[in-house]
Amino acid sequence: MPSPLIEELPDEKGHFGTYGGMFVPETLMSALEELTKEYELAKSDPQFQTELDNMLREYVGRPTPLTYAERWTDLLGGAKIYLKREDLLHTGAHKINNAMGQILLAKRLGKNRIIAETGAGQHGVATATVCARFGFECVIYMGEVDMERQALNVARMKFLGAEVRGVTAGQRTLKEAVNEAMRDWVTNVRSTHYI
């Protein structure tokens, strides 16, 4: 069978190629299938969409403004340059957009524990923030090297009630934090949602 042309990918399910472009441990397949099913239902659920829209507007701070960058425009010439001010969102970065949608899906799935990994700490802060808002248990994995570099974000996560687990394996950075979070998820897949 000939390989599909790049224009034909991804398919209608978002998959790439014969195997869908993914490798997932068997222990996680049911959790991913459950998440996919619930996500498809949530996309067409007016109540879910209303709750998400309200949280993004009232809690996260959307929509964010465009700011005209007059000096950059003058310096570079040509097109007018605008900055999309995602830094003005609650927590100071775009990461909370995804975290908010994910926590609402976790709520629909009946999960009561959230895990995440983080490098510089912004994803961890966003995850800890939405967990605090909705009263979820929160565990953040972060390499010890990153924890030292990003002590302020570690303090923010802890202040929000997250348990921050320092990872001591390997280079003690994001890659190892991802590995530890995956180990946790495989072990606690029934009660835990991985953001």
Coordinates of N, CA and C in Angstrom, one line a residue, residues 22-37 185-187 189-190:
M22 N 1.0 7.3 16.9 CA 1.2 7.3 18.3 C 1.6 5.9 18.8
F23 N 2.4 6.0 19.9 CA 2.7 4.7 20.7 C 2.3 5.0 22.1
V24 N 1.4 4.2 22.6 CA 0.9 4.4 24.0 C 1.0 3.1 24.7
P25 N 1.5 3.1 25.9 CA 1.4 1.9 26.7 C 0.0 1.4 26.9
E26 N -0.2 0.1 26.8 CA -1.5 -0.5 26.8 C -2.3 -0.1 28.0
T27 N -1.6 0.1 29.2 CA -2.3 0.5 30.4 C -3.0 1.9 30.3
L28 N -2.6 2.7 29.3 CA -3.2 4.0 29.2 C -4.2 4.1 28.1
M29 N -4.4 3.0 27.3 CA -5.3 3.1 26.1 C -6.7 3.4 26.6
S30 N -7.2 2.7 27.6 CA -8.6 3.0 28.0 C -8.8 4.4 28.5
A31 N -7.8 5.0 29.2 CA -7.9 6.3 29.7 C -7.9 7.3 28.5
L32 N -7.1 7.1 27.5 CA -7.1 7.9 26.3 C -8.4 7.8 25.5
E33 N -8.9 6.6 25.4 CA -10.1 6.4 24.7 C -11.3 7.1 25.5
E34 N -11.3 7.0 26.8 CA -12.3 7.7 27.6 C -12.2 9.2 27.5
L35 N -11.0 9.7 27.5 CA -10.7 11.1 27.3 C -11.2 11.6 25.9
T36 N -10.9 10.8 24.9 CA -11.3 11.2 23.5 C -12.8 11.2 23.4
K37 N -13.5 10.2 24.0 CA -14.9 10.2 23.9 C -15.5 11.4 24.7
W185 N 1.0 8.3 36.3 CA -0.3 8.2 35.6 C -0.6 6.7 35.4
V186 N 0.3 5.9 34.9 CA 0.1 4.5 34.6 C -0.3 3.8 35.9
T187 N 0.3 4.2 37.0 CA 0.0 3.6 38.3 C -1.4 4.0 38.9
V189 N -4.2 5.5 37.0 CA -4.9 5.9 35.9 C -6.4 6.1 36.2
R190 N -7.0 5.3 37.1 CA -8.4 5.4 37.4 C -8.8 6.7 38.0

